[in-house]
Amino acid sequence: MILQTERLILRPWEEADAESLYEYAKDPRVGPVAGWPVHVSVENSREVIRTVLSAPENYAVCLKEDGRPVGCIAVTVGEASNLKLPDGEGELGYWIGVPFWGRGLIPEAARELIRRAFEDLGLATLWCGYFEGNDKSRRVQEKCGFTYHHTNRDIHWKMMDDIRTEHITRLTRAEWDAQRQR
């Protein structure tokens, strides 16, 4: 599935994207705040593409101008999500390379994936989380209509082997429909 917005193409990851992925995922300002370790090599990025980013509804965020991936966005449905959701609900996750921060690209990508989740996949609710201190991620969620639901304190985050506080937000199909009517 390929999705498009005004400035972006959202498409499945390919192993050939490993160099671009590594370019942005090696930056320590990107992965750790999102809950995953920095990439250590192009081969490490290639393995992540094979084992993680090849999952259904996981998209490379590419600029239309050159087609290179600069970030990632995904909806993980049901039990496969970090939140262990019921079928019919999904978790939105995303990140973007530092040179592209502050341009509104992830909110743009998120709005399209939210549309897909509700209209095409028929989900009833989307959830999203951000770790304490990740104000950029919180702002994306606010811009896209998610509202605070609850906080999980002192959770062990296996991918980073540390203890974190995670804030969870939610957007229902009904809320999304109402926002679009305004």
Short mmCIF file of N, CA and C in Angstrom, two decimals:
data_model
loop_
_atom_site.label_atom_id
_atom_site.label_comp_id
_atom_site.label_asym_id
_atom_site.label_seq_id
_atom_site.Cartn_x
_atom_site.Cartn_y
_atom_site.Cartn_z
N MET A 1 0.84 -1.18 0.00
CA MET A 1 0.00 0.00 0.00
C MET A 1 0.89 1.24 0.00
N ILE A 2 0.61 2.16 -0.87
CA ILE A 2 1.31 3.43 -0.92
C ILE A 2 0.28 4.53 -0.67
N LEU A 3 0.60 5.41 0.28
CA LEU A 3 -0.27 6.52 0.64
C LEU A 3 0.46 7.82 0.30
N GLN A 4 -0.30 8.85 -0.03
CA GLN A 4 0.32 10.12 -0.36
C GLN A 4 -0.38 11.27 0.36
N THR A 5 0.43 12.26 0.70
CA THR A 5 -0.07 13.52 1.24
C THR A 5 0.47 14.63 0.35
N GLU A 6 0.26 15.84 0.74
CA GLU A 6 0.75 16.96 -0.07
C GLU A 6 2.26 16.89 -0.30
N ARG A 7 3.01 16.58 0.75
CA ARG A 7 4.48 16.60 0.64
C ARG A 7 5.14 15.24 0.75
N LEU A 8 4.36 14.20 1.06
CA LEU A 8 4.96 12.92 1.44
C LEU A 8 4.40 11.74 0.65
N ILE A 9 5.23 10.72 0.58
CA ILE A 9 4.82 9.39 0.14
C ILE A 9 5.07 8.46 1.32
N LEU A 10 4.06 7.71 1.70
CA LEU A 10 4.18 6.70 2.75
C LEU A 10 4.14 5.36 2.03
N ARG A 11 5.22 4.59 2.15
CA ARG A 11 5.32 3.34 1.41
C ARG A 11 6.01 2.29 2.27
N PRO A 12 5.86 1.01 1.89
CA PRO A 12 6.55 -0.04 2.65
C PRO A 12 8.07 0.15 2.60
N TRP A 13 8.72 -0.26 3.67
CA TRP A 13 10.18 -0.23 3.73
C TRP A 13 10.75 -1.29 2.81
N GLU A 14 11.91 -1.00 2.25
CA GLU A 14 12.66 -1.94 1.41
C GLU A 14 14.07 -2.06 1.98
N GLU A 15 14.71 -3.21 1.79
CA GLU A 15 16.07 -3.37 2.28
C GLU A 15 17.01 -2.31 1.70
N ALA A 16 16.71 -1.85 0.49
CA ALA A 16 17.53 -0.81 -0.15
C ALA A 16 17.47 0.52 0.61
N ASP A 17 16.54 0.66 1.56
CA ASP A 17 16.43 1.88 2.36
C ASP A 17 17.38 1.89 3.55
N ALA A 18 18.18 0.85 3.72
CA ALA A 18 19.00 0.71 4.92
C ALA A 18 19.94 1.89 5.14
N GLU A 19 20.57 2.40 4.10
CA GLU A 19 21.51 3.52 4.28
C GLU A 19 20.79 4.77 4.75
N SER A 20 19.65 5.06 4.17
CA SER A 20 18.87 6.22 4.59
C SER A 20 18.39 6.05 6.03
N LEU A 21 17.89 4.87 6.35
CA LEU A 21 17.44 4.59 7.72
C LEU A 21 18.59 4.81 8.69
N TYR A 22 19.74 4.25 8.39
CA TYR A 22 20.90 4.39 9.29
C TYR A 22 21.29 5.85 9.48
N GLU A 23 21.23 6.63 8.39
CA GLU A 23 21.60 8.05 8.46
C GLU A 23 20.85 8.78 9.56
N TYR A 24 19.57 8.47 9.74
CA TYR A 24 18.76 9.16 10.73
C TYR A 24 18.64 8.39 12.05
N ALA A 25 18.66 7.07 12.00
CA ALA A 25 18.47 6.26 13.21
C ALA A 25 19.74 6.12 14.04
N LYS A 26 20.88 6.56 13.52
CA LYS A 26 22.13 6.52 14.31
C LYS A 26 22.22 7.72 15.25
N ASP A 27 21.38 8.72 15.04
CA ASP A 27 21.41 9.93 15.87
C ASP A 27 20.79 9.63 17.24
N PRO A 28 21.53 9.83 18.32
CA PRO A 28 21.01 9.50 19.65
C PRO A 28 19.82 10.36 20.10
N ARG A 29 19.49 11.41 19.35
CA ARG A 29 18.32 12.23 19.70
C ARG A 29 17.03 11.63 19.16
N VAL A 30 17.11 10.56 18.35
CA VAL A 30 15.92 10.02 17.70
C VAL A 30 15.39 8.78 18.43
N GLY A 31 16.11 7.69 18.39
CA GLY A 31 15.62 6.42 18.91
C GLY A 31 15.36 6.35 20.39
N PRO A 32 16.34 6.69 21.23
CA PRO A 32 16.14 6.51 22.67
C PRO A 32 14.91 7.22 23.23
N VAL A 33 14.62 8.43 22.78
CA VAL A 33 13.43 9.14 23.28
C VAL A 33 12.15 8.45 22.81
N ALA A 34 12.25 7.73 21.69
CA ALA A 34 11.09 6.99 21.17
C ALA A 34 11.04 5.55 21.70
N GLY A 35 12.08 5.12 22.40
CA GLY A 35 12.04 3.80 23.03
C GLY A 35 12.83 2.72 22.32
N TRP A 36 13.71 3.07 21.38
CA TRP A 36 14.52 2.06 20.71
C TRP A 36 15.97 2.53 20.62
N PRO A 37 16.92 1.58 20.58
CA PRO A 37 18.33 1.94 20.59
C PRO A 37 18.79 2.54 19.26
N VAL A 38 19.84 3.36 19.33
CA VAL A 38 20.43 3.92 18.12
C VAL A 38 20.94 2.78 17.25
N HIS A 39 20.88 3.00 15.95
CA HIS A 39 21.40 2.00 15.01
C HIS A 39 22.91 2.16 14.95
N VAL A 40 23.62 1.03 14.85
CA VAL A 40 25.08 1.05 14.91
C VAL A 40 25.76 0.82 13.57
N SER A 41 24.99 0.44 12.54
CA SER A 41 25.57 0.19 11.22
C SER A 41 24.45 0.11 10.18
N VAL A 42 24.83 0.19 8.93
CA VAL A 42 23.86 0.02 7.85
C VAL A 42 23.26 -1.38 7.92
N GLU A 43 24.09 -2.37 8.26
CA GLU A 43 23.59 -3.75 8.36
C GLU A 43 22.58 -3.87 9.50
N ASN A 44 22.82 -3.19 10.61
CA ASN A 44 21.86 -3.15 11.72
C ASN A 44 20.53 -2.58 11.24
N SER A 45 20.59 -1.50 10.47
CA SER A 45 19.37 -0.90 9.93
C SER A 45 18.67 -1.85 8.96
N ARG A 46 19.45 -2.55 8.15
CA ARG A 46 18.87 -3.52 7.20
C ARG A 46 18.14 -4.63 7.97
N GLU A 47 18.73 -5.09 9.06
CA GLU A 47 18.10 -6.13 9.88
C GLU A 47 16.81 -5.61 10.52
N VAL A 48 16.80 -4.36 10.96
CA VAL A 48 15.59 -3.76 11.52
C VAL A 48 14.49 -3.68 10.46
N ILE A 49 14.88 -3.35 9.23
CA ILE A 49 13.89 -3.33 8.14
C ILE A 49 13.29 -4.73 7.96
N ARG A 50 14.14 -5.75 7.98
CA ARG A 50 13.66 -7.13 7.78
C ARG A 50 12.78 -7.62 8.93
N THR A 51 13.15 -7.29 10.16
CA THR A 51 12.51 -7.91 11.32
C THR A 51 11.44 -7.05 12.00
N VAL A 52 11.51 -5.75 11.83
CA VAL A 52 10.57 -4.86 12.53
C VAL A 52 9.74 -4.04 11.54
N LEU A 53 10.41 -3.35 10.64
CA LEU A 53 9.73 -2.39 9.78
C LEU A 53 8.98 -3.03 8.62
N SER A 54 9.12 -4.33 8.46
CA SER A 54 8.38 -5.03 7.41
C SER A 54 6.98 -5.46 7.87
N ALA A 55 6.62 -5.11 9.10
CA ALA A 55 5.31 -5.47 9.64
C ALA A 55 4.19 -4.76 8.85
N PRO A 56 2.99 -5.32 8.87
CA PRO A 56 1.86 -4.67 8.18
C PRO A 56 1.63 -3.26 8.71
N GLU A 57 1.22 -2.38 7.82
CA GLU A 57 0.87 -0.99 8.15
C GLU A 57 2.03 -0.21 8.74
N ASN A 58 3.26 -0.56 8.35
CA ASN A 58 4.46 0.15 8.76
C ASN A 58 5.03 0.81 7.51
N TYR A 59 5.20 2.12 7.54
CA TYR A 59 5.53 2.88 6.35
C TYR A 59 6.79 3.71 6.52
N ALA A 60 7.59 3.74 5.46
CA ALA A 60 8.68 4.70 5.36
C ALA A 60 8.05 6.05 5.02
N VAL A 61 8.44 7.10 5.72
CA VAL A 61 7.97 8.45 5.44
C VAL A 61 8.99 9.07 4.50
N CYS A 62 8.57 9.28 3.24
CA CYS A 62 9.48 9.76 2.20
C CYS A 62 9.02 11.12 1.67
N LEU A 63 9.99 12.00 1.45
CA LEU A 63 9.68 13.28 0.83
C LEU A 63 9.37 13.05 -0.64
N LYS A 64 8.33 13.67 -1.15
CA LYS A 64 7.99 13.53 -2.56
C LYS A 64 9.12 14.01 -3.46
N GLU A 65 9.87 15.00 -3.00
CA GLU A 65 10.90 15.61 -3.85
C GLU A 65 12.02 14.65 -4.23
N ASP A 66 12.35 13.67 -3.36
CA ASP A 66 13.43 12.75 -3.73
C ASP A 66 13.14 11.29 -3.42
N GLY A 67 12.03 11.00 -2.72
CA GLY A 67 11.64 9.62 -2.45
C GLY A 67 12.43 8.89 -1.39
N ARG A 68 13.38 9.57 -0.74
CA ARG A 68 14.18 8.91 0.31
C ARG A 68 13.46 8.92 1.64
N PRO A 69 13.52 7.80 2.37
CA PRO A 69 12.91 7.76 3.70
C PRO A 69 13.64 8.69 4.68
N VAL A 70 12.85 9.46 5.42
CA VAL A 70 13.40 10.35 6.45
C VAL A 70 12.79 10.07 7.82
N GLY A 71 11.88 9.09 7.87
CA GLY A 71 11.21 8.75 9.11
C GLY A 71 10.34 7.53 8.92
N CYS A 72 9.53 7.25 9.93
CA CYS A 72 8.70 6.05 9.91
C CYS A 72 7.39 6.34 10.62
N ILE A 73 6.33 5.69 10.16
CA ILE A 73 5.03 5.79 10.83
C ILE A 73 4.32 4.46 10.67
N ALA A 74 3.59 4.06 11.69
CA ALA A 74 2.93 2.75 11.66
C ALA A 74 1.68 2.75 12.53
N VAL A 75 0.77 1.86 12.16
CA VAL A 75 -0.35 1.52 13.03
C VAL A 75 -0.22 0.02 13.31
N THR A 76 -0.12 -0.30 14.58
CA THR A 76 -0.04 -1.70 14.99
C THR A 76 -1.37 -2.07 15.62
N VAL A 77 -1.99 -3.12 15.10
CA VAL A 77 -3.37 -3.45 15.48
C VAL A 77 -3.40 -4.57 16.52
N GLY A 78 -4.31 -4.41 17.48
CA GLY A 78 -4.63 -5.47 18.45
C GLY A 78 -3.46 -5.91 19.31
N GLU A 79 -3.37 -7.21 19.51
CA GLU A 79 -2.38 -7.81 20.41
C GLU A 79 -0.94 -7.51 20.00
N ALA A 80 -0.70 -7.21 18.73
CA ALA A 80 0.66 -6.93 18.25
C ALA A 80 1.20 -5.61 18.78
N SER A 81 0.31 -4.74 19.27
CA SER A 81 0.75 -3.43 19.75
C SER A 81 1.46 -3.54 21.09
N ASN A 82 2.22 -2.50 21.43
CA ASN A 82 2.86 -2.44 22.75
C ASN A 82 1.84 -2.39 23.86
N LEU A 83 0.65 -1.90 23.56
CA LEU A 83 -0.40 -1.74 24.57
C LEU A 83 -1.30 -2.97 24.69
N LYS A 84 -1.04 -3.99 23.86
CA LYS A 84 -1.84 -5.24 23.88
C LYS A 84 -3.33 -4.93 23.79
N LEU A 85 -3.68 -4.29 22.69
CA LEU A 85 -5.05 -3.82 22.49
C LEU A 85 -5.96 -4.93 21.99
N PRO A 86 -7.26 -4.74 22.13
CA PRO A 86 -8.20 -5.69 21.53
C PRO A 86 -8.23 -5.50 20.01
N ASP A 87 -8.70 -6.51 19.30
CA ASP A 87 -8.90 -6.35 17.86
C ASP A 87 -9.83 -5.17 17.64
N GLY A 88 -9.64 -4.46 16.56
CA GLY A 88 -10.47 -3.30 16.29
C GLY A 88 -9.91 -2.00 16.83
N GLU A 89 -8.75 -2.09 17.52
CA GLU A 89 -8.07 -0.90 18.02
C GLU A 89 -6.61 -0.98 17.59
N GLY A 90 -5.98 0.19 17.44
CA GLY A 90 -4.59 0.22 16.99
C GLY A 90 -3.78 1.24 17.75
N GLU A 91 -2.45 1.09 17.63
CA GLU A 91 -1.51 2.01 18.25
C GLU A 91 -0.72 2.70 17.15
N LEU A 92 -0.68 4.02 17.19
CA LEU A 92 0.08 4.81 16.24
C LEU A 92 1.47 5.07 16.80
N GLY A 93 2.49 4.85 15.97
CA GLY A 93 3.86 5.15 16.35
C GLY A 93 4.56 5.85 15.20
N TYR A 94 5.57 6.66 15.51
CA TYR A 94 6.24 7.44 14.47
C TYR A 94 7.56 7.98 14.98
N TRP A 95 8.42 8.35 14.05
CA TRP A 95 9.62 9.13 14.33
C TRP A 95 10.08 9.76 13.01
N ILE A 96 10.92 10.79 13.11
CA ILE A 96 11.47 11.43 11.92
C ILE A 96 12.89 11.90 12.24
N GLY A 97 13.74 11.91 11.22
CA GLY A 97 15.12 12.34 11.38
C GLY A 97 15.23 13.79 11.82
N VAL A 98 16.27 14.07 12.59
CA VAL A 98 16.47 15.41 13.18
C VAL A 98 16.43 16.53 12.15
N PRO A 99 17.04 16.39 10.95
CA PRO A 99 17.00 17.51 10.00
C PRO A 99 15.58 17.91 9.58
N PHE A 100 14.60 17.07 9.88
CA PHE A 100 13.22 17.32 9.43
C PHE A 100 12.30 17.70 10.58
N TRP A 101 12.84 17.84 11.79
CA TRP A 101 12.05 18.26 12.93
C TRP A 101 11.49 19.67 12.67
N GLY A 102 10.28 19.89 13.18
CA GLY A 102 9.70 21.23 13.15
C GLY A 102 9.08 21.63 11.83
N ARG A 103 8.96 20.72 10.88
CA ARG A 103 8.38 21.05 9.57
C ARG A 103 6.94 20.58 9.41
N GLY A 104 6.40 19.93 10.44
CA GLY A 104 5.02 19.45 10.36
C GLY A 104 4.85 18.20 9.51
N LEU A 105 5.94 17.50 9.22
CA LEU A 105 5.85 16.32 8.36
C LEU A 105 5.19 15.13 9.06
N ILE A 106 5.53 14.89 10.31
CA ILE A 106 4.91 13.75 11.01
C ILE A 106 3.43 13.99 11.27
N PRO A 107 3.00 15.18 11.68
CA PRO A 107 1.55 15.38 11.77
C PRO A 107 0.86 15.15 10.42
N GLU A 108 1.48 15.57 9.34
CA GLU A 108 0.91 15.36 8.00
C GLU A 108 0.80 13.86 7.70
N ALA A 109 1.85 13.12 7.98
CA ALA A 109 1.83 11.67 7.77
C ALA A 109 0.81 11.01 8.69
N ALA A 110 0.77 11.46 9.94
CA ALA A 110 -0.14 10.86 10.92
C ALA A 110 -1.60 11.06 10.52
N ARG A 111 -1.94 12.23 10.02
CA ARG A 111 -3.33 12.47 9.61
C ARG A 111 -3.75 11.49 8.52
N GLU A 112 -2.85 11.20 7.59
CA GLU A 112 -3.19 10.25 6.53
C GLU A 112 -3.30 8.83 7.08
N LEU A 113 -2.42 8.45 8.00
CA LEU A 113 -2.50 7.10 8.54
C LEU A 113 -3.70 6.95 9.48
N ILE A 114 -4.07 8.02 10.16
CA ILE A 114 -5.29 8.00 10.97
C ILE A 114 -6.50 7.79 10.07
N ARG A 115 -6.54 8.52 8.95
CA ARG A 115 -7.63 8.33 7.99
C ARG A 115 -7.69 6.88 7.53
N ARG A 116 -6.55 6.31 7.19
CA ARG A 116 -6.51 4.91 6.75
C ARG A 116 -6.99 3.98 7.85
N ALA A 117 -6.55 4.22 9.07
CA ALA A 117 -6.93 3.34 10.19
C ALA A 117 -8.44 3.32 10.39
N PHE A 118 -9.07 4.48 10.33
CA PHE A 118 -10.51 4.54 10.56
C PHE A 118 -11.32 4.17 9.33
N GLU A 119 -10.96 4.70 8.17
CA GLU A 119 -11.78 4.47 6.97
C GLU A 119 -11.49 3.13 6.29
N ASP A 120 -10.23 2.79 6.11
CA ASP A 120 -9.87 1.59 5.35
C ASP A 120 -9.77 0.34 6.22
N LEU A 121 -9.18 0.50 7.42
CA LEU A 121 -8.99 -0.66 8.30
C LEU A 121 -10.16 -0.86 9.24
N GLY A 122 -11.05 0.13 9.35
CA GLY A 122 -12.25 0.00 10.17
C GLY A 122 -12.00 -0.04 11.66
N LEU A 123 -10.90 0.57 12.11
CA LEU A 123 -10.62 0.58 13.55
C LEU A 123 -11.57 1.53 14.27
N ALA A 124 -11.86 1.21 15.52
CA ALA A 124 -12.77 2.04 16.32
C ALA A 124 -12.01 3.06 17.16
N THR A 125 -10.77 2.72 17.55
CA THR A 125 -9.99 3.57 18.44
C THR A 125 -8.52 3.47 18.07
N LEU A 126 -7.83 4.61 18.14
CA LEU A 126 -6.38 4.64 18.01
C LEU A 126 -5.79 5.15 19.32
N TRP A 127 -4.70 4.54 19.72
CA TRP A 127 -3.98 4.93 20.92
C TRP A 127 -2.59 5.39 20.50
N CYS A 128 -1.98 6.20 21.31
CA CYS A 128 -0.62 6.65 21.04
C CYS A 128 0.03 6.94 22.39
N GLY A 129 1.33 6.77 22.46
CA GLY A 129 2.03 7.05 23.70
C GLY A 129 3.26 7.90 23.46
N TYR A 130 3.69 8.55 24.50
CA TYR A 130 4.97 9.26 24.46
C TYR A 130 5.60 9.16 25.84
N PHE A 131 6.92 9.09 25.84
CA PHE A 131 7.63 9.00 27.10
C PHE A 131 7.81 10.38 27.71
N GLU A 132 7.84 10.42 29.03
CA GLU A 132 8.06 11.65 29.78
C GLU A 132 9.22 12.44 29.15
N GLY A 133 8.98 13.71 28.88
CA GLY A 133 10.01 14.57 28.31
C GLY A 133 10.02 14.65 26.79
N ASN A 134 9.27 13.80 26.12
CA ASN A 134 9.25 13.83 24.65
C ASN A 134 8.13 14.77 24.19
N ASP A 135 8.39 16.06 24.35
CA ASP A 135 7.37 17.06 24.05
C ASP A 135 7.03 17.12 22.56
N LYS A 136 7.99 16.81 21.69
CA LYS A 136 7.71 16.82 20.25
C LYS A 136 6.65 15.78 19.91
N SER A 137 6.77 14.61 20.49
CA SER A 137 5.79 13.56 20.22
C SER A 137 4.42 13.93 20.80
N ARG A 138 4.44 14.50 21.99
CA ARG A 138 3.18 14.95 22.61
C ARG A 138 2.47 15.96 21.70
N ARG A 139 3.24 16.90 21.15
CA ARG A 139 2.65 17.92 20.28
C ARG A 139 2.04 17.32 19.01
N VAL A 140 2.70 16.32 18.43
CA VAL A 140 2.14 15.65 17.26
C VAL A 140 0.77 15.08 17.61
N GLN A 141 0.69 14.41 18.75
CA GLN A 141 -0.57 13.80 19.16
C GLN A 141 -1.65 14.85 19.36
N GLU A 142 -1.31 15.95 20.01
CA GLU A 142 -2.28 17.02 20.22
C GLU A 142 -2.77 17.59 18.88
N LYS A 143 -1.83 17.84 17.95
CA LYS A 143 -2.19 18.39 16.64
C LYS A 143 -3.12 17.46 15.87
N CYS A 144 -3.01 16.17 16.13
CA CYS A 144 -3.82 15.19 15.40
C CYS A 144 -5.11 14.82 16.13
N GLY A 145 -5.39 15.48 17.24
CA GLY A 145 -6.67 15.27 17.92
C GLY A 145 -6.69 14.25 19.03
N PHE A 146 -5.55 13.65 19.35
CA PHE A 146 -5.49 12.70 20.47
C PHE A 146 -5.61 13.47 21.77
N THR A 147 -6.27 12.85 22.74
CA THR A 147 -6.39 13.47 24.06
C THR A 147 -5.84 12.52 25.12
N TYR A 148 -5.35 13.12 26.19
CA TYR A 148 -4.74 12.35 27.29
C TYR A 148 -5.73 11.34 27.85
N HIS A 149 -5.24 10.13 28.09
CA HIS A 149 -6.07 9.08 28.67
C HIS A 149 -5.54 8.62 30.03
N HIS A 150 -4.25 8.25 30.10
CA HIS A 150 -3.68 7.82 31.37
C HIS A 150 -2.16 7.81 31.29
N THR A 151 -1.54 7.59 32.44
CA THR A 151 -0.08 7.52 32.55
C THR A 151 0.33 6.20 33.18
N ASN A 152 1.34 5.58 32.58
CA ASN A 152 1.96 4.38 33.15
C ASN A 152 3.31 4.80 33.73
N ARG A 153 3.42 4.73 35.05
CA ARG A 153 4.66 5.17 35.71
C ARG A 153 5.56 3.98 36.03
N ASP A 154 6.84 4.26 35.98
CA ASP A 154 7.87 3.29 36.39
C ASP A 154 7.72 1.94 35.68
N ILE A 155 7.56 1.99 34.37
CA ILE A 155 7.47 0.75 33.60
C ILE A 155 8.86 0.37 33.10
N HIS A 156 9.13 -0.91 33.06
CA HIS A 156 10.38 -1.38 32.49
C HIS A 156 10.22 -1.43 30.98
N TRP A 157 11.06 -0.69 30.27
CA TRP A 157 11.02 -0.66 28.82
C TRP A 157 12.10 -1.59 28.30
N LYS A 158 11.66 -2.75 27.84
CA LYS A 158 12.58 -3.83 27.49
C LYS A 158 13.60 -3.43 26.41
N MET A 159 13.16 -2.72 25.37
CA MET A 159 14.08 -2.39 24.27
C MET A 159 15.27 -1.54 24.72
N MET A 160 15.08 -0.76 25.76
CA MET A 160 16.16 0.10 26.26
C MET A 160 16.67 -0.37 27.62
N ASP A 161 16.02 -1.37 28.19
CA ASP A 161 16.35 -1.89 29.51
C ASP A 161 16.46 -0.76 30.54
N ASP A 162 15.41 0.06 30.58
CA ASP A 162 15.37 1.12 31.57
C ASP A 162 13.95 1.28 32.11
N ILE A 163 13.80 2.20 33.04
CA ILE A 163 12.51 2.47 33.67
C ILE A 163 12.02 3.82 33.15
N ARG A 164 10.77 3.86 32.71
CA ARG A 164 10.21 5.06 32.08
C ARG A 164 8.80 5.35 32.59
N THR A 165 8.38 6.57 32.32
CA THR A 165 6.99 6.97 32.49
C THR A 165 6.43 7.23 31.09
N GLU A 166 5.32 6.59 30.79
CA GLU A 166 4.70 6.72 29.47
C GLU A 166 3.30 7.31 29.62
N HIS A 167 3.03 8.35 28.83
CA HIS A 167 1.71 8.97 28.81
C HIS A 167 0.97 8.43 27.59
N ILE A 168 -0.27 8.02 27.78
CA ILE A 168 -1.08 7.40 26.73
C ILE A 168 -2.21 8.34 26.34
N THR A 169 -2.36 8.51 25.03
CA THR A 169 -3.45 9.34 24.49
C THR A 169 -4.34 8.47 23.61
N ARG A 170 -5.52 8.99 23.31
CA ARG A 170 -6.51 8.21 22.55
C ARG A 170 -7.28 9.10 21.60
N LEU A 171 -7.68 8.50 20.47
CA LEU A 171 -8.56 9.14 19.50
C LEU A 171 -9.54 8.09 19.02
N THR A 172 -10.83 8.34 19.22
CA THR A 172 -11.84 7.39 18.75
C THR A 172 -12.31 7.79 17.35
N ARG A 173 -12.93 6.86 16.68
CA ARG A 173 -13.48 7.15 15.36
C ARG A 173 -14.51 8.28 15.46
N ALA A 174 -15.35 8.24 16.48
CA ALA A 174 -16.37 9.27 16.66
C ALA A 174 -15.73 10.64 16.87
N GLU A 175 -14.67 10.71 17.67
CA GLU A 175 -13.97 11.98 17.89
C GLU A 175 -13.35 12.49 16.59
N TRP A 176 -12.76 11.59 15.84
CA TRP A 176 -12.14 11.94 14.56
C TRP A 176 -13.20 12.47 13.59
N ASP A 177 -14.32 11.77 13.51
CA ASP A 177 -15.42 12.23 12.64
C ASP A 177 -15.89 13.63 13.04
N ALA A 178 -16.04 13.86 14.36
CA ALA A 178 -16.50 15.17 14.84
C ALA A 178 -15.50 16.27 14.50
N GLN A 179 -14.20 15.97 14.64
CA GLN A 179 -13.17 16.95 14.31
C GLN A 179 -13.21 17.32 12.83
N ARG A 180 -13.47 16.36 11.98
CA ARG A 180 -13.51 16.61 10.54
C ARG A 180 -14.72 17.45 10.16
N GLN A 181 -15.78 17.40 10.95
CA GLN A 181 -17.00 18.16 10.66
C GLN A 181 -16.82 19.64 10.96
N ARG A 182 -15.85 19.98 11.81
CA ARG A 182 -15.64 21.38 12.21
C ARG A 182 -15.03 22.20 11.11
#
